[in-house]
Coordinates of C-alpha atoms (C1' of nucleotides) in Angstrom, one line a residue:
Chain P
M1 CA 0.0 0.0 -0.1
N2 CA 1.3 3.4 -0.9
K3 CA 0.1 6.9 -0.7
T4 CA -1.9 6.5 -3.9
D5 CA -3.8 3.6 -2.8
I6 CA -4.8 5.5 0.4
K7 CA -6.2 8.1 -1.9
N8 CA -8.4 5.6 -3.7
E9 CA -9.5 3.9 -0.6
N10 CA -10.5 7.1 1.3
N11 CA -10.4 10.4 -0.3
A12 CA -11.4 12.1 3.0
S13 CA -8.4 11.1 5.0
I14 CA -5.6 11.9 2.5
K15 CA -2.5 13.1 4.3
P16 CA -0.1 15.3 2.5
G17 CA 2.8 13.5 1.7
N18 CA 6.3 14.3 2.8
F19 CA 10.0 13.1 2.3
I20 CA 9.7 10.3 4.8
T21 CA 6.2 8.8 3.2
E22 CA 8.3 9.0 -0.1
I23 CA 11.1 7.1 1.3
I24 CA 8.5 4.5 2.6
D25 CA 6.7 4.3 -0.5
E26 CA 10.1 3.6 -2.3
D27 CA 11.0 0.9 0.4
L28 CA 7.7 -0.5 -0.2
K29 CA 8.1 -0.7 -3.8
T30 CA 11.2 -2.3 -3.7
N31 CA 10.1 -4.7 -0.8
K32 CA 13.2 -3.6 1.5
Y33 CA 11.5 -4.8 4.5
G34 CA 9.1 -7.3 3.3
G35 CA 6.2 -4.7 3.0
K36 CA 6.6 -4.0 6.5
V37 CA 6.4 -0.5 8.2
H38 CA 7.3 -0.6 11.9
T39 CA 8.1 2.6 13.9
R40 CA 8.9 3.4 17.3
F41 CA 8.5 6.5 19.8
P42 CA 11.5 6.5 21.9
P43 CA 11.4 9.0 24.8
E44 CA 14.1 9.3 27.4
P45 CA 12.1 9.6 30.9
N46 CA 14.0 12.6 32.1
G47 CA 11.3 15.1 31.6
Y48 CA 7.6 15.7 30.4
L49 CA 6.5 15.4 26.9
H50 CA 5.9 18.7 25.1
I51 CA 4.2 19.9 21.7
G52 CA 7.5 18.9 20.0
H53 CA 7.3 15.2 21.0
A54 CA 3.5 15.5 20.1
K55 CA 4.6 16.1 16.4
S56 CA 7.1 13.0 16.5
I57 CA 4.4 11.0 18.3
C58 CA 1.6 11.8 15.6
L59 CA 4.4 11.1 12.9
N60 CA 5.5 7.8 14.2
F61 CA 2.1 6.5 15.2
G62 CA 0.6 8.1 12.1
L63 CA 2.8 6.6 9.7
A64 CA 2.3 3.1 11.4
E65 CA -1.5 3.6 11.0
T66 CA -1.4 5.1 7.4
Y67 CA 0.7 1.9 6.1
G68 CA -1.0 -0.6 8.4
G69 CA 2.0 -1.2 10.4
L70 CA 2.9 -0.9 14.2
C71 CA 4.6 1.7 16.3
N72 CA 6.3 0.6 19.7
L73 CA 6.8 2.7 22.7
R74 CA 10.4 2.3 23.9
F75 CA 11.7 4.1 26.8
D76 CA 15.4 5.1 26.2
D77 CA 16.3 4.7 29.6
T78 CA 20.1 4.2 29.7
N79 CA 21.1 7.1 32.1
P80 CA 20.0 6.2 35.5
T81 CA 21.2 9.6 36.9
K82 CA 18.7 11.6 35.0
E83 CA 15.6 9.5 34.8
E84 CA 12.7 8.8 36.9
V85 CA 9.6 6.8 37.2
E86 CA 7.5 9.9 37.6
Y87 CA 8.6 10.8 34.1
V88 CA 7.7 7.4 32.5
D89 CA 4.2 7.5 34.1
S90 CA 3.6 11.0 32.8
I91 CA 4.7 9.9 29.3
I92 CA 2.6 7.1 29.3
E93 CA -0.5 9.1 30.5
D94 CA 0.0 11.9 27.8
L95 CA 0.4 9.3 24.9
R96 CA -2.8 7.6 26.0
W97 CA -4.6 11.0 26.2
L98 CA -3.5 11.8 22.8
G99 CA -5.1 8.8 21.8
F100 CA -2.3 6.4 20.7
D101 CA -2.1 2.7 21.4
W102 CA 1.0 0.4 21.3
G103 CA -0.8 -2.6 22.3
D104 CA 1.5 -5.0 24.3
R105 CA 4.6 -3.2 22.8
L106 CA 5.7 -1.1 25.6
Y107 CA 9.5 -1.6 25.9
F108 CA 12.5 -0.4 27.6
A109 CA 16.1 -0.2 26.4
S110 CA 16.9 -1.6 29.8
D111 CA 15.2 -4.7 28.9
Y112 CA 18.2 -5.2 26.2
F113 CA 21.0 -4.6 28.7
E114 CA 22.0 -8.2 28.7
Q115 CA 21.7 -8.5 24.9
L116 CA 23.5 -5.3 24.5
F117 CA 26.3 -6.6 26.7
E118 CA 26.4 -9.7 24.6
Y119 CA 26.8 -7.6 21.5
A120 CA 29.6 -5.7 23.0
V121 CA 31.4 -8.8 23.8
K122 CA 30.9 -9.9 20.1
L123 CA 32.6 -6.5 18.9
I124 CA 35.5 -7.0 21.6
K125 CA 35.9 -10.4 20.3
K126 CA 36.1 -9.1 16.9
G127 CA 38.7 -6.6 17.8
K128 CA 36.3 -3.7 17.2
A129 CA 36.0 -2.5 20.7
Y130 CA 38.3 -2.0 23.6
V131 CA 38.4 -0.9 27.3
D132 CA 40.0 2.5 27.6
S133 CA 41.4 3.6 30.9
L134 CA 42.3 7.3 29.9
T135 CA 40.5 9.9 32.2
M136 CA 37.7 11.9 31.1
E137 CA 39.7 14.9 30.5
E138 CA 42.2 12.9 28.7
I139 CA 39.7 11.5 26.3
R140 CA 38.5 14.9 25.5
G141 CA 42.0 15.7 24.9
Y142 CA 42.6 12.8 22.7
R143 CA 39.5 13.5 20.6
G144 CA 40.9 16.2 18.8
T145 CA 38.9 19.1 17.6
H146 CA 36.7 19.9 14.3
T147 CA 39.9 20.9 12.5
E148 CA 42.6 18.6 13.9
P149 CA 42.3 14.8 14.0
G150 CA 42.3 12.9 17.3
K151 CA 45.1 10.7 18.8
E152 CA 44.8 7.0 19.5
S153 CA 44.7 6.0 23.1
P154 CA 47.5 4.2 24.5
Y155 CA 45.2 1.4 25.6
R156 CA 43.6 1.1 22.1
N157 CA 45.7 -2.0 21.0
R158 CA 44.8 -4.1 24.3
S159 CA 44.2 -7.8 23.5
A160 CA 40.7 -9.1 23.2
E161 CA 41.4 -11.4 26.0
E162 CA 42.4 -8.4 28.2
N163 CA 39.5 -6.3 27.0
L164 CA 37.0 -9.1 27.6
S165 CA 38.4 -9.6 31.3
L166 CA 38.5 -5.8 32.0
F167 CA 34.9 -5.4 30.6
E168 CA 33.7 -8.3 32.7
R169 CA 35.3 -6.7 35.8
M170 CA 33.7 -3.4 35.0
R171 CA 30.3 -5.1 34.7
A172 CA 31.2 -7.0 38.2
G173 CA 31.6 -3.6 39.9
E174 CA 35.4 -3.8 40.4
F175 CA 36.0 -0.3 39.2
K176 CA 35.0 3.1 40.2
E177 CA 33.1 5.5 38.0
G178 CA 35.3 7.1 35.4
E179 CA 38.0 4.4 35.9
H180 CA 37.3 2.7 32.5
V181 CA 35.1 2.9 29.6
L182 CA 34.1 0.7 26.7
R183 CA 35.1 2.2 23.3
A184 CA 34.2 1.2 19.8
K185 CA 37.6 1.1 17.6
I186 CA 36.7 3.2 14.6
D187 CA 38.8 5.9 13.4
M188 CA 40.3 8.7 15.5
S189 CA 40.7 10.9 12.4
S190 CA 37.4 10.6 11.1
P191 CA 36.0 14.1 10.2
N192 CA 32.8 12.8 12.0
M193 CA 33.5 13.1 15.7
N194 CA 31.1 10.5 16.3
L195 CA 33.3 8.0 14.7
R196 CA 36.4 8.9 16.8
D197 CA 36.2 5.9 18.8
P198 CA 32.7 6.6 20.6
I199 CA 32.0 5.5 24.1
M200 CA 29.8 2.6 24.4
Y201 CA 29.7 1.9 28.1
R202 CA 30.5 4.1 31.2
I203 CA 30.5 3.1 34.8
R204 CA 27.7 4.5 37.0
H205 CA 27.2 3.2 40.4
A206 CA 23.7 4.2 40.3
S207 CA 20.4 2.4 40.7
H208 CA 18.1 2.4 37.8
H209 CA 14.4 2.7 38.1
R210 CA 13.9 -0.6 36.4
T211 CA 17.1 -2.6 36.8
D212 CA 17.7 -1.5 40.4
N213 CA 21.1 -2.4 41.1
K214 CA 21.7 -5.2 38.8
W215 CA 24.0 -3.1 36.6
C216 CA 26.9 -0.4 37.2
I217 CA 27.7 -0.3 33.5
Y218 CA 25.4 1.7 31.3
P219 CA 25.1 1.8 27.5
M220 CA 25.4 5.2 25.7
Y221 CA 22.7 6.3 23.5
D222 CA 24.4 5.4 20.4
W223 CA 25.2 2.0 21.4
A224 CA 21.6 1.4 22.9
H225 CA 19.5 2.9 20.2
G226 CA 20.3 1.3 16.9
Q227 CA 20.6 -2.2 18.5
S228 CA 17.0 -1.7 20.4
D229 CA 15.7 -0.8 16.9
S230 CA 17.2 -3.9 15.5
I231 CA 15.9 -6.0 18.4
E232 CA 12.4 -4.8 17.9
G233 CA 12.4 -5.1 14.0
I234 CA 11.9 -1.4 13.5
T235 CA 11.8 -0.6 9.8
H236 CA 12.1 3.2 9.9
S237 CA 13.8 4.7 12.9
I238 CA 12.6 8.4 12.7
C239 CA 14.6 10.9 14.9
T240 CA 15.4 14.7 14.8
L241 CA 18.2 16.4 12.7
E242 CA 20.8 16.6 15.6
F243 CA 21.2 12.8 15.1
E244 CA 22.1 13.2 11.5
N245 CA 25.8 12.8 12.2
H246 CA 25.2 9.8 14.3
R247 CA 23.8 7.9 11.4
P248 CA 27.3 6.6 10.2
L249 CA 27.8 5.4 13.7
Y250 CA 24.2 3.9 13.8
D251 CA 25.0 1.9 10.7
W252 CA 28.6 0.9 11.7
F253 CA 27.4 -0.9 14.9
L254 CA 24.7 -2.7 13.0
D255 CA 26.9 -3.6 10.1
E256 CA 29.7 -4.9 12.4
L257 CA 27.2 -6.8 14.6
E258 CA 25.8 -8.3 11.2
I259 CA 22.3 -8.1 12.6
Y260 CA 19.0 -6.7 11.0
H261 CA 19.5 -3.2 9.9
P262 CA 16.6 -0.5 10.3
Q263 CA 17.2 2.7 8.7
Q264 CA 17.3 5.9 10.6
I265 CA 15.8 9.0 9.0
E266 CA 16.0 12.6 10.5
F267 CA 13.5 15.3 10.3
A268 CA 13.4 18.8 11.7
R269 CA 12.1 19.3 15.2
L270 CA 9.1 21.6 16.0
N271 CA 9.9 24.9 17.2
L272 CA 6.9 27.0 18.4
S273 CA 6.9 31.0 18.7
Y274 CA 7.2 32.7 21.8
T275 CA 8.2 29.5 23.9
V276 CA 11.2 27.3 24.5
M277 CA 11.4 23.7 23.7
S278 CA 14.4 22.1 25.4
K279 CA 13.7 19.9 28.5
R280 CA 16.6 21.5 30.0
K281 CA 15.1 24.9 29.9
L282 CA 11.6 23.6 30.8
L283 CA 13.1 22.0 33.7
Q284 CA 14.7 25.2 34.6
L285 CA 11.3 27.1 34.5
V286 CA 10.0 24.5 37.0
E287 CA 12.7 24.2 39.3
E288 CA 13.1 28.1 39.6
Q289 CA 9.5 28.3 40.0
I290 CA 8.8 30.6 37.2
V291 CA 5.9 28.4 36.5
S292 CA 4.0 26.2 39.0
G293 CA 5.1 23.0 37.5
W294 CA 5.3 21.0 34.3
D295 CA 1.7 21.2 34.0
D296 CA 1.5 24.9 34.5
P297 CA -0.9 26.1 31.6
R298 CA 1.7 28.3 30.2
M299 CA 4.3 25.5 29.5
P300 CA 4.5 23.9 26.1
T301 CA 4.0 20.5 27.6
I302 CA 1.3 18.0 26.8
S303 CA 0.2 18.0 30.5
A304 CA 0.0 21.7 30.4
L305 CA -1.8 21.9 27.2
R306 CA -4.3 19.4 28.5
R307 CA -4.9 21.4 31.9
R308 CA -5.1 24.6 29.8
G309 CA -8.0 23.1 27.8
Y310 CA -6.4 21.9 24.6
T311 CA -8.2 18.8 23.2
P312 CA -6.1 15.7 21.9
E313 CA -8.0 16.2 18.6
S314 CA -6.5 19.8 18.3
I315 CA -3.2 18.7 19.1
R316 CA -3.2 15.9 16.5
L317 CA -4.6 18.3 13.8
F318 CA -1.9 20.7 14.5
S319 CA 0.7 18.2 14.3
E320 CA -0.7 17.2 10.7
R321 CA -0.7 20.9 9.8
V322 CA 2.8 21.7 10.7
G323 CA 4.1 19.3 8.2
V324 CA 7.4 17.1 8.1
A325 CA 10.7 18.4 6.6
K326 CA 14.3 18.9 7.1
R327 CA 14.7 22.6 7.3
D328 CA 14.6 24.5 10.6
N329 CA 11.2 26.2 11.3
M330 CA 9.6 28.3 13.6
I331 CA 5.7 27.6 13.9
D332 CA 3.6 30.5 14.6
V333 CA 1.6 30.0 18.0
A334 CA -1.3 31.2 16.0
L335 CA -1.5 27.9 14.2
L336 CA -1.8 26.1 17.4
E337 CA -4.4 28.5 18.5
H338 CA -6.4 28.2 15.4
S339 CA -6.4 24.3 15.8
I340 CA -8.0 24.5 19.2
R341 CA -10.6 27.2 18.4
E342 CA -11.5 25.3 15.3
D343 CA -12.1 22.2 17.4
L344 CA -13.8 23.8 20.3
N345 CA -16.0 26.0 18.2
K346 CA -17.9 22.8 17.1
R347 CA -18.1 21.3 20.4
A348 CA -18.0 23.7 23.3
M349 CA -21.0 24.5 25.1
R350 CA -21.6 28.3 25.2
V351 CA -22.2 30.1 28.7
M352 CA -22.1 33.5 29.8
A353 CA -19.5 34.9 32.4
V354 CA -18.4 38.3 33.2
L355 CA -14.7 38.5 33.9
K356 CA -14.5 42.2 35.2
P357 CA -17.8 43.0 36.4
L358 CA -19.8 46.3 36.2
K359 CA -23.0 46.4 38.2
V360 CA -26.2 47.6 36.1
V361 CA -29.3 48.4 37.7
I362 CA -32.5 48.2 35.5
E363 CA -34.6 50.8 36.9
N364 CA -37.9 50.0 35.2
Y365 CA -37.5 46.4 35.9
P366 CA -39.6 45.3 39.0
E367 CA -37.7 44.7 42.1
N368 CA -37.8 41.0 43.2
Q369 CA -39.0 40.0 39.7
T370 CA -36.9 37.5 37.8
E371 CA -37.5 35.5 34.8
E372 CA -35.9 32.5 33.1
L373 CA -34.8 33.1 29.4
D374 CA -33.9 30.5 26.7
A375 CA -30.2 30.6 25.7
I376 CA -28.7 28.2 22.8
N377 CA -25.9 26.0 24.1
N378 CA -24.1 26.0 20.7
P379 CA -25.2 27.5 17.5
E380 CA -22.9 25.4 15.6
D381 CA -24.6 22.5 16.8
L382 CA -28.3 23.0 17.7
S383 CA -28.4 19.2 19.0
M384 CA -26.7 20.5 22.0
G385 CA -29.9 22.0 23.0
K386 CA -31.0 25.0 25.1
R387 CA -30.7 26.1 28.8
R388 CA -32.3 28.7 31.0
V389 CA -30.6 31.8 32.2
T390 CA -31.9 34.1 34.8
F391 CA -32.7 37.8 34.4
S392 CA -33.1 40.2 37.1
R393 CA -33.2 43.8 37.9
E394 CA -29.6 43.7 38.7
I395 CA -27.2 42.3 36.5
F396 CA -23.1 42.4 36.0
I397 CA -21.7 43.3 32.5
E398 CA -18.3 43.5 31.4
R399 CA -16.4 46.7 32.3
E400 CA -14.9 46.7 29.0
D401 CA -18.2 46.9 27.4
F402 CA -19.1 50.2 28.6
L403 CA -17.3 53.4 27.8
E404 CA -18.4 56.8 29.1
F405 CA -16.6 58.4 26.0
P406 CA -16.9 56.0 23.3
P407 CA -14.7 56.2 20.2
K408 CA -16.1 55.7 16.6
K409 CA -17.3 52.2 15.8
F410 CA -17.7 51.3 19.5
F411 CA -20.8 49.2 19.4
R412 CA -21.4 48.7 23.0
L413 CA -22.8 50.7 25.8
S414 CA -22.2 54.3 26.7
P415 CA -24.2 57.0 28.2
G416 CA -27.5 57.4 26.3
T417 CA -27.0 54.4 23.8
E418 CA -28.7 51.1 23.6
V419 CA -27.3 47.7 23.4
R420 CA -28.7 44.2 23.4
L421 CA -28.3 41.9 26.1
R422 CA -27.6 38.5 24.8
Y423 CA -31.0 36.4 25.0
A424 CA -32.6 39.2 27.0
Y425 CA -33.8 42.7 26.3
I426 CA -32.2 45.9 24.8
I427 CA -31.2 48.3 27.4
K428 CA -30.4 52.0 27.4
C429 CA -27.7 53.6 29.8
E430 CA -29.4 56.5 31.6
K431 CA -27.1 57.3 34.4
V432 CA -23.4 56.9 35.3
I433 CA -22.6 56.5 39.0
K434 CA -19.1 57.2 39.7
D435 CA -16.8 57.6 42.6
N436 CA -16.6 61.2 43.3
K437 CA -13.0 61.1 44.3
T438 CA -11.4 58.7 41.7
G439 CA -13.8 59.1 39.0
E440 CA -14.1 55.3 38.8
V441 CA -17.6 54.0 37.3
L442 CA -19.1 52.3 40.2
E443 CA -22.5 51.5 38.6
L444 CA -24.9 51.9 35.6
R445 CA -28.5 52.8 35.8
C446 CA -30.4 51.7 32.8
T447 CA -33.9 51.1 31.4
Y448 CA -35.0 48.1 29.4
D449 CA -37.4 48.1 26.6
P450 CA -39.8 45.2 27.4
A451 CA -41.0 44.8 23.9
T452 CA -37.5 43.7 22.8
K453 CA -37.4 40.3 24.5
S454 CA -35.3 38.0 22.8
G455 CA -37.3 35.7 20.2
S456 CA -40.6 37.5 21.0
G457 CA -40.6 39.2 17.4
T458 CA -42.5 42.0 19.0
S459 CA -40.1 44.7 18.2
D460 CA -38.0 45.5 15.1
K461 CA -35.6 47.6 17.0
K462 CA -32.3 47.1 15.8
V463 CA -28.9 47.9 17.7
K464 CA -25.4 47.6 16.6
G465 CA -24.2 45.6 19.6
T466 CA -24.9 42.6 21.8
I467 CA -23.2 42.1 25.1
H468 CA -23.1 39.4 27.7
W469 CA -24.2 39.7 31.0
V470 CA -25.0 37.7 34.3
S471 CA -27.7 38.1 36.7
A472 CA -26.7 39.4 40.0
V473 CA -29.3 37.1 41.9
D474 CA -27.9 33.8 41.3
A475 CA -24.6 34.4 39.8
I476 CA -21.8 32.1 40.9
E477 CA -18.3 33.5 41.7
A478 CA -15.3 32.1 40.4
E479 CA -11.6 32.5 39.7
V480 CA -10.3 32.9 36.1
R481 CA -6.7 32.7 35.0
L482 CA -5.9 34.4 31.9
Y483 CA -2.6 33.2 30.2
D484 CA -0.3 35.1 27.7
R485 CA 2.6 33.9 26.0
L486 CA 5.6 33.0 28.3
F487 CA 8.2 34.8 26.4
L488 CA 8.5 38.3 25.0
V489 CA 10.2 37.5 21.9
E490 CA 9.3 35.0 19.2
D491 CA 12.4 32.9 19.8
P492 CA 13.9 33.3 23.1
S493 CA 16.8 30.8 22.3
Y494 CA 18.0 32.6 19.5
E495 CA 19.0 35.9 21.4
K496 CA 22.6 36.0 21.5
E497 CA 23.0 38.6 24.2
K498 CA 20.5 37.6 26.6
D499 CA 19.7 34.4 28.4
F500 CA 16.2 33.0 28.0
M501 CA 15.3 33.6 31.5
E502 CA 15.8 37.3 31.0
L503 CA 13.1 37.2 28.3
I504 CA 10.0 35.8 30.3
N505 CA 7.0 37.8 30.0
P506 CA 6.3 39.3 33.5
N507 CA 2.5 39.3 32.7
S508 CA 2.0 35.7 31.3
L509 CA -0.5 35.2 34.1
E510 CA -3.4 37.4 35.2
I511 CA -5.6 36.2 37.9
L512 CA -9.3 37.4 38.2
D513 CA -11.0 36.5 41.5
T514 CA -14.4 38.4 41.1
C515 CA -15.7 36.8 38.2
K516 CA -19.5 36.2 37.7
M517 CA -20.9 33.3 35.9
E518 CA -24.2 32.1 35.1
K519 CA -25.7 29.5 37.3
S520 CA -25.5 26.6 34.8
L521 CA -21.9 26.3 35.5
L522 CA -22.7 25.0 39.0
N523 CA -22.8 21.5 37.5
S524 CA -19.6 21.7 35.8
K525 CA -16.8 19.3 36.6
P526 CA -13.0 19.7 36.4
G527 CA -11.8 19.4 32.8
D528 CA -15.0 20.7 31.3
K529 CA -14.7 23.1 28.5
F530 CA -16.8 26.0 27.5
Q531 CA -17.0 29.0 25.3
F532 CA -17.6 32.0 27.5
E533 CA -19.5 34.1 24.9
R534 CA -17.4 36.8 23.3
L535 CA -14.5 36.1 25.4
G536 CA -12.9 32.8 24.6
Y537 CA -12.6 29.1 25.4
F538 CA -12.2 28.3 29.0
C539 CA -12.1 25.1 31.1
V540 CA -12.5 24.1 34.9
D541 CA -9.0 23.8 36.1
T542 CA -8.1 20.3 37.2
V543 CA -5.8 21.0 39.9
D544 CA -6.9 24.1 41.9
T545 CA -10.9 23.8 41.7
K546 CA -12.1 22.7 44.8
E547 CA -15.7 22.1 46.3
G548 CA -17.1 25.4 46.5
K549 CA -14.3 27.3 44.3
F550 CA -14.2 27.3 40.9
V551 CA -11.2 28.0 39.0
F552 CA -11.2 28.3 35.4
N553 CA -8.3 28.4 32.5
R554 CA -8.6 30.5 29.6
T555 CA -7.5 28.3 26.9
V556 CA -7.5 30.8 24.1
P557 CA -9.5 34.0 23.4
L558 CA -11.8 34.2 20.7
R559 CA -10.7 36.2 17.6
D560 CA -11.0 39.9 18.8
T561 CA -11.8 42.3 15.7
W562 CA -12.5 45.0 18.0
A563 CA -9.4 44.8 19.7
K564 CA -7.5 45.3 16.5
I565 CA -9.9 48.2 15.5
S566 CA -9.2 49.9 18.8
K567 CA -5.6 49.3 18.9
T568 CA -5.1 50.6 15.4
S569 CA -7.2 54.1 16.1
Chain V
rU1 C1' 39.6 26.3 10.0
rG2 C1' 36.8 20.4 9.0
rC3 C1' 32.6 17.5 8.2
rC4 C1' 27.1 16.8 7.6
rC5 C1' 22.6 18.9 6.5
rC6 C1' 19.3 22.8 5.0
rG7 C1' 17.6 27.7 1.6
rU8 C1' 10.0 28.4 -2.1
rG9 C1' 5.0 34.7 0.1
rG10 C1' 5.2 37.3 7.1
rU11 C1' 5.1 31.6 9.0
rG12 C1' 4.7 26.4 7.9
rU13 C1' 4.2 22.7 3.9
rA14 C1' 3.4 21.5 -1.7
rA15 C1' 4.3 21.4 -6.8
rU16 C1' 2.1 14.5 -10.6
rU17 C1' 9.8 13.9 -10.1
rG18 C1' 12.1 19.0 -15.8
rG19 C1' 6.3 21.9 -18.2
rC20 C1' 6.4 29.3 -16.0
rA21 C1' 4.4 28.0 -8.0
rA22 C1' -0.6 25.5 -4.8
rC23 C1' -2.8 24.8 0.3
rA24 C1' -3.0 26.3 5.4
rC25 C1' -2.2 29.9 9.1
rG26 C1' -1.5 35.0 9.5
rU27 C1' -2.9 39.9 7.1
rC28 C1' -6.6 43.1 4.7
rU29 C1' -11.6 44.0 2.3
rG30 C1' -16.7 43.1 1.9
rA31 C1' -21.5 40.3 3.3
rC32 C1' -24.1 38.1 7.1
rU33 C1' -25.0 37.9 12.4
rC34 C1' -29.0 38.6 19.1
rU35 C1' -21.3 36.3 20.3
rG36 C1' -17.0 42.7 16.8
rG37 C1' -17.1 34.7 17.3
rA38 C1' -18.6 31.2 13.6
rU39 C1' -19.6 31.2 8.4
rC40 C1' -19.4 33.0 3.2
rA41 C1' -17.2 36.0 -0.9
rG42 C1' -12.9 38.2 -2.2
rA43 C1' -7.9 40.8 -2.2
rA44 C1' -2.8 41.8 -1.3
rG45 C1' 1.8 39.0 -0.7
rA46 C1' 7.0 34.6 -3.5
rG47 C1' 8.9 34.2 -9.7
rU48 C1' 11.6 29.9 -5.7
rU49 C1' 19.0 32.9 -1.8
rC50 C1' 22.4 34.5 -5.7
rA51 C1' 25.7 33.6 -10.1
rG52 C1' 26.8 30.6 -13.8
rG53 C1' 26.0 25.6 -16.6
rU54 C1' 23.0 21.5 -19.0
rU55 C1' 17.9 21.8 -21.6
rC56 C1' 13.5 23.7 -26.3
rG57 C1' 12.3 24.4 -21.2
rA58 C1' 14.8 24.5 -14.2
rU59 C1' 11.7 25.2 -7.6
rC60 C1' 13.4 20.4 -9.5
rC61 C1' 19.7 18.1 -12.3
rC62 C1' 25.2 20.1 -12.1
rU63 C1' 29.1 23.7 -10.3
rG64 C1' 30.3 27.7 -7.4
rA65 C1' 29.3 31.5 -4.0
rC66 C1' 26.3 33.5 0.1
rG67 C1' 23.1 32.7 4.2
rG68 C1' 21.1 29.4 8.4
rG69 C1' 21.4 24.9 11.4
rG70 C1' 24.2 20.8 13.8
rC71 C1' 28.9 18.3 15.5
rA72 C1' 34.8 18.5 20.0
rG73 C1' 29.0 14.8 27.2
rC74 C1' 31.7 9.2 30.3
rC75 C1' 23.7 13.5 27.8
rA76 C1' 19.9 11.8 24.6

RNA sequence: UGCCCCGUGGUGUAAUUGGCAACACGUCUGACUCUGGAUCAGAAGAGUUCAGGUUCGAUCCCUGACGGGGCAGCCA
């Protein structure tokens, strides 16, 4: 099966091809792997997954799905000093949440430690690997530079017997960390640094999250990765560009071992504007408490996006849209935002909430009277039905929806003008009550036109604006958190002069704790998503929402044409 | 200074493998609207980094320059 066949079978699900599908199509045509496509996603459990990983996940699992193959989940857990179970748990949770399934193919590189050891013995016997006893500093010195070739270690020509014995003793724990390493014997003058006798094993007297204290020698990435791919029968081992120079080494090991040989293919990792993607930097943000944790909604991690209200569908859609290629890229965060708006527009229940309330008293509306008005849950999907909202003499409107001295094209409320209250009546602003000292607007006095009740058809009065509101009699109070980009510049890592920590947006979080919401929200549960009409998409926070205290996260604001107009004029 | 990879509208990705560049996001108009949302209609914006070469014809092939990225962890 190739791209063309997929098109024929289902026109609706054609995915754009890329250089990787081209390679696979070619391999299928030449029957390189017996018609098989088998990929893997190989995270190191040393941090949380982020949106860049999502691209890789969608690519690997997506390719398997597209070609009717399989994709394994394999933890690349070869460095016990940096890896933790907390991370493997979070990674599995995120992958499941994104909607991917690896069946019973959950693997760990540490599962292969014994096999890897045997492979190493094979190379030693073949004279292709040796135990080096230089210090770390000496090894660095012997490696040479980009322009000068390296020098061979004096230990390079130990006999196979001596190497074997030393390697066994390394495993047995007879040496201290740093005393010896196992190296591949390749070429100290190779222009490719990775081929200058790369280290295969180092001694670490550390307990591993899976193998505990069974091992005190641990394989390096290059030694573990290709062989793990081989053991699992991976056909296309897809990784990011920085491993391109490692491919000759990947191939060398497999060729010398004479075992099944998958092919490594490199693509450009995802970069998102106004954020950072390196795990080291994200960890720093967490440790220095710039954010509340890996799942702080401002983070680009999967857990943060989930908490912020992103859906798995929107992230998968985004991952499709960013494409796959080899050139460095910087994806506009607007594309991510577009993806979630598009998804939520179709599915999110609409509701009214006032973030920065301004009290309005409707003077000609009877005291103690209330009425229930029909409101549509989602104009994009009428099957979602209707709900009732309470209308009363006292309501709250958004402070921003009133301007005492309105500029041109301001369609909202101002002294003497009329505006429609969504699903209710048209009101007119009669009086502005202000604080004598500060001049702050405290309250509005309005009148309503009973003939303009929503849906009654008893008035053909037209107004330019419609605003949202919440009745004061049964409004529920809630906290709302508004998020903005975490960094002030598009590419915080690009700035040469400044450290990325100096480029943090000091206003990336705004907490509003006097928000008023319609009573229907009382039934909402953590994780529920809504569109607050005219404001944006919000979700009930899963961490800080407690019995009797609602906390909402703004996932993304609605497109705001007025903001653009008012900004430019 | 060495090696490897990459250069297509503001951003990202395409171009049936050599037939004068398409799609998405963004931007800007207009229509519609009881969300200044959504939707609909439309517009602007690249001659494919540059210079040679091959060819009837080059985004695509070749050469060179320029630009960007990666590589000197006992990290992955």
